[in-house]
Amino acid sequence: MLDHGERCAVRVAGQRERWEQIAEFGARDPRLPTALAGLVADLVALDQDAALPFAAVFDVVAVDAPCSGLGTLRRNPDLKWRQTPEGVADLVRKQQEILSGAARLVKAGGRVVYATCSLLPPENEDVLAAFLAAPEDFLPIFAAHLMQPQQIPLEPGAALRPTPLGSDTHALYAGGVGRHK
């Protein structure tokens, strides 16, 4: 995860309190405190709608993208009736814009972590695949590699994708890309 002294930005979807919730969860999970230790002190919270006063200066940018929320059906079963294909397509466009904006903040050797609470590939894998298809200096980062120091076992694959069946959590997606130049 983060080494001591790395600078981290969290680009949240209009929910500045979301990172505090993530940090609080990390403090309760015995495997995660080392990953989050010192992180909040080095945190720069960004609003998706605010102009950014700097460029590629961060080691890590975490994107908590606005999404359909379909990974939280257990808690919000009515979501499946409120989402439309058009609404998801609008979200995908917004997610792609946010990811591209976040990537501009990462310096060479830095990473962007992209997360949603959705199960839908168009909001997850497809957003990252479209980003990686553009002529940028990024490569995919495998979640298992990032979580290895915390000894969190993950299924093979590029992304973190827990589900209620396997982890007693809501479903979510987290994938990463790293700037190699």
Short mmCIF file of C-alpha atoms in Angstrom, two decimals:
data_model
loop_
_atom_site.label_atom_id
_atom_site.label_comp_id
_atom_site.label_asym_id
_atom_site.label_seq_id
_atom_site.Cartn_x
_atom_site.Cartn_y
_atom_site.Cartn_z
CA MET A 1 0.00 0.00 0.00
CA LEU A 2 1.53 3.33 1.01
CA ASP A 3 5.04 3.76 2.21
CA HIS A 4 5.80 6.31 4.89
CA GLY A 5 5.97 9.76 3.35
CA GLU A 6 3.92 9.07 0.23
CA ARG A 7 1.34 11.66 -0.73
CA CYS A 8 -2.18 10.43 -1.29
CA ALA A 9 -5.20 12.14 -2.79
CA VAL A 10 -8.70 10.78 -2.57
CA ARG A 11 -11.06 11.92 -5.29
CA VAL A 12 -14.51 11.37 -3.88
CA ALA A 13 -17.85 11.68 -5.59
CA GLY A 14 -19.23 14.62 -3.62
CA GLN A 15 -18.93 12.69 -0.33
CA ARG A 16 -15.97 14.04 1.63
CA GLU A 17 -16.89 11.98 4.70
CA ARG A 18 -16.50 8.74 2.73
CA TRP A 19 -12.73 8.52 3.32
CA GLU A 20 -13.21 8.82 7.07
CA GLN A 21 -15.58 5.84 6.86
CA ILE A 22 -12.96 3.85 4.96
CA ALA A 23 -10.27 4.75 7.50
CA GLU A 24 -12.60 3.84 10.38
CA PHE A 25 -13.28 0.43 8.79
CA GLY A 26 -9.54 -0.06 8.41
CA ALA A 27 -9.01 0.62 12.10
CA ARG A 28 -11.52 -2.15 12.97
CA ASP A 29 -10.01 -4.76 10.64
CA PRO A 30 -6.80 -6.16 12.18
CA ARG A 31 -5.28 -6.72 8.74
CA LEU A 32 -5.62 -3.14 7.49
CA PRO A 33 -4.22 -0.70 10.07
CA THR A 34 -0.69 -1.01 8.72
CA ALA A 35 -2.01 -0.19 5.26
CA LEU A 36 -3.78 2.92 6.58
CA ALA A 37 -1.29 4.01 9.25
CA GLY A 38 -0.39 7.65 8.77
CA LEU A 39 -2.53 7.92 5.68
CA VAL A 40 -5.12 10.36 6.97
CA ALA A 41 -2.41 12.87 7.92
CA ASP A 42 -1.09 12.84 4.35
CA LEU A 43 -4.54 12.95 2.77
CA VAL A 44 -5.76 15.61 0.36
CA ALA A 45 -9.51 15.29 -0.20
CA LEU A 46 -10.69 16.41 -3.62
CA ASP A 47 -14.20 17.10 -4.80
CA GLN A 48 -15.00 15.89 -8.31
CA ASP A 49 -16.48 19.26 -9.21
CA ALA A 50 -13.68 21.46 -7.86
CA ALA A 51 -10.88 22.80 -10.02
CA LEU A 52 -7.56 21.21 -9.15
CA PRO A 53 -4.75 23.66 -8.28
CA PHE A 54 -1.90 21.19 -9.01
CA ALA A 55 -0.77 18.54 -11.46
CA ALA A 56 1.08 15.23 -11.21
CA VAL A 57 2.35 15.39 -7.61
CA PHE A 58 0.75 12.40 -5.89
CA ASP A 59 2.04 8.89 -5.28
CA VAL A 60 -1.50 7.52 -4.94
CA VAL A 61 -4.90 8.84 -5.98
CA ALA A 62 -7.93 6.88 -4.74
CA VAL A 63 -11.10 7.34 -6.77
CA ASP A 64 -14.38 6.56 -5.04
CA ALA A 65 -16.47 6.87 -8.19
CA PRO A 66 -20.17 7.64 -8.29
CA CYS A 67 -21.93 4.45 -9.33
CA SER A 68 -25.22 2.61 -9.54
CA GLY A 69 -24.71 1.20 -6.04
CA LEU A 70 -25.87 -2.22 -7.19
CA GLY A 71 -23.32 -3.87 -4.93
CA THR A 72 -25.43 -2.78 -1.97
CA LEU A 73 -28.62 -4.58 -3.02
CA ARG A 74 -28.67 -6.50 0.24
CA ARG A 75 -29.14 -3.22 2.10
CA ASN A 76 -30.98 -1.34 -0.67
CA PRO A 77 -33.09 -3.85 -2.62
CA ASP A 78 -35.10 -1.12 -4.33
CA LEU A 79 -32.00 0.03 -6.26
CA LYS A 80 -32.59 -2.61 -8.90
CA TRP A 81 -35.86 -0.89 -9.80
CA ARG A 82 -34.40 2.63 -9.79
CA GLN A 83 -31.49 2.00 -12.18
CA THR A 84 -31.92 2.25 -15.93
CA PRO A 85 -29.52 1.44 -18.77
CA GLU A 86 -29.44 5.15 -19.64
CA GLY A 87 -28.64 6.09 -16.04
CA VAL A 88 -25.80 3.58 -15.89
CA ALA A 89 -24.45 4.88 -19.24
CA ASP A 90 -24.42 8.43 -17.78
CA LEU A 91 -22.57 7.15 -14.72
CA VAL A 92 -20.01 5.38 -16.91
CA ARG A 93 -19.27 8.63 -18.77
CA LYS A 94 -18.81 10.43 -15.46
CA GLN A 95 -16.62 7.61 -14.11
CA GLN A 96 -14.38 7.78 -17.18
CA GLU A 97 -13.99 11.56 -16.78
CA ILE A 98 -13.15 11.24 -13.09
CA LEU A 99 -10.62 8.47 -13.69
CA SER A 100 -8.91 10.49 -16.43
CA GLY A 101 -8.79 13.54 -14.16
CA ALA A 102 -7.37 11.51 -11.30
CA ALA A 103 -4.69 10.04 -13.55
CA ARG A 104 -3.40 13.55 -14.32
CA LEU A 105 -2.57 13.94 -10.61
CA VAL A 106 -0.28 10.90 -10.37
CA LYS A 107 3.47 11.33 -10.79
CA ALA A 108 5.71 8.77 -12.51
CA GLY A 109 5.76 5.56 -10.48
CA GLY A 110 2.44 6.49 -8.83
CA ARG A 111 -0.86 4.63 -8.72
CA VAL A 112 -4.57 5.28 -9.18
CA VAL A 113 -6.97 3.04 -7.26
CA TYR A 114 -10.48 3.07 -8.75
CA ALA A 115 -13.41 1.81 -6.66
CA THR A 116 -17.18 1.48 -6.90
CA CYS A 117 -19.88 -0.30 -4.94
CA SER A 118 -21.27 -1.78 -8.14
CA LEU A 119 -21.28 -5.29 -9.57
CA LEU A 120 -21.64 -4.15 -13.17
CA PRO A 121 -18.63 -4.68 -15.47
CA PRO A 122 -19.46 -1.51 -17.50
CA GLU A 123 -18.86 0.53 -14.33
CA ASN A 124 -15.76 -1.40 -13.31
CA GLU A 125 -13.57 -3.46 -15.62
CA ASP A 126 -14.83 -1.69 -18.72
CA VAL A 127 -13.99 1.78 -17.30
CA LEU A 128 -10.44 0.67 -16.50
CA ALA A 129 -10.07 -1.12 -19.86
CA ALA A 130 -11.16 2.00 -21.75
CA PHE A 131 -8.72 4.09 -19.73
CA LEU A 132 -5.86 1.66 -20.40
CA ALA A 133 -6.69 1.61 -24.13
CA ALA A 134 -5.98 5.35 -24.38
CA PRO A 135 -2.39 6.37 -25.20
CA GLU A 136 -1.33 7.07 -21.60
CA ASP A 137 1.64 5.83 -19.59
CA PHE A 138 -0.34 3.46 -17.37
CA LEU A 139 -0.40 -0.28 -16.80
CA PRO A 140 -2.79 -2.39 -14.69
CA ILE A 141 -1.82 -3.16 -11.10
CA PHE A 142 -2.89 -6.47 -9.61
CA ALA A 143 -4.75 -6.17 -6.31
CA ALA A 144 -3.06 -9.28 -4.93
CA HIS A 145 0.31 -7.56 -5.33
CA LEU A 146 -0.88 -4.47 -3.46
CA MET A 147 -2.45 -6.46 -0.61
CA GLN A 148 0.38 -8.98 -0.19
CA PRO A 149 2.12 -6.98 2.60
CA GLN A 150 -1.12 -7.05 4.63
CA GLN A 151 -1.42 -10.83 4.12
CA ILE A 152 -4.92 -10.49 2.72
CA PRO A 153 -5.56 -13.44 0.41
CA LEU A 154 -7.22 -12.51 -2.86
CA GLU A 155 -8.52 -14.48 -5.76
CA PRO A 156 -6.37 -14.30 -8.90
CA GLY A 157 -7.14 -11.33 -11.11
CA ALA A 158 -6.40 -7.69 -11.47
CA ALA A 159 -9.11 -6.37 -9.16
CA LEU A 160 -10.45 -6.70 -5.65
CA ARG A 161 -14.04 -7.92 -5.90
CA PRO A 162 -15.50 -9.11 -2.58
CA THR A 163 -19.13 -10.22 -2.55
CA PRO A 164 -21.63 -11.03 0.19
CA LEU A 165 -21.24 -14.73 -0.56
CA GLY A 166 -17.52 -14.86 0.10
CA SER A 167 -16.83 -12.09 2.58
CA ASP A 168 -20.08 -11.13 4.32
CA THR A 169 -19.77 -7.59 2.94
CA HIS A 170 -21.53 -5.64 0.27
CA ALA A 171 -20.16 -6.22 -3.20
CA LEU A 172 -17.59 -3.75 -4.42
CA TYR A 173 -14.90 -3.37 -7.01
CA ALA A 174 -11.41 -1.91 -6.70
CA GLY A 175 -8.85 -1.95 -9.46
CA GLY A 176 -5.64 -0.08 -9.99
CA VAL A 177 -3.37 1.36 -12.61
CA GLY A 178 0.18 2.60 -12.27
CA ARG A 179 2.01 5.31 -14.20
CA HIS A 180 5.22 3.80 -15.51
CA LYS A 181 6.78 6.97 -17.01
#
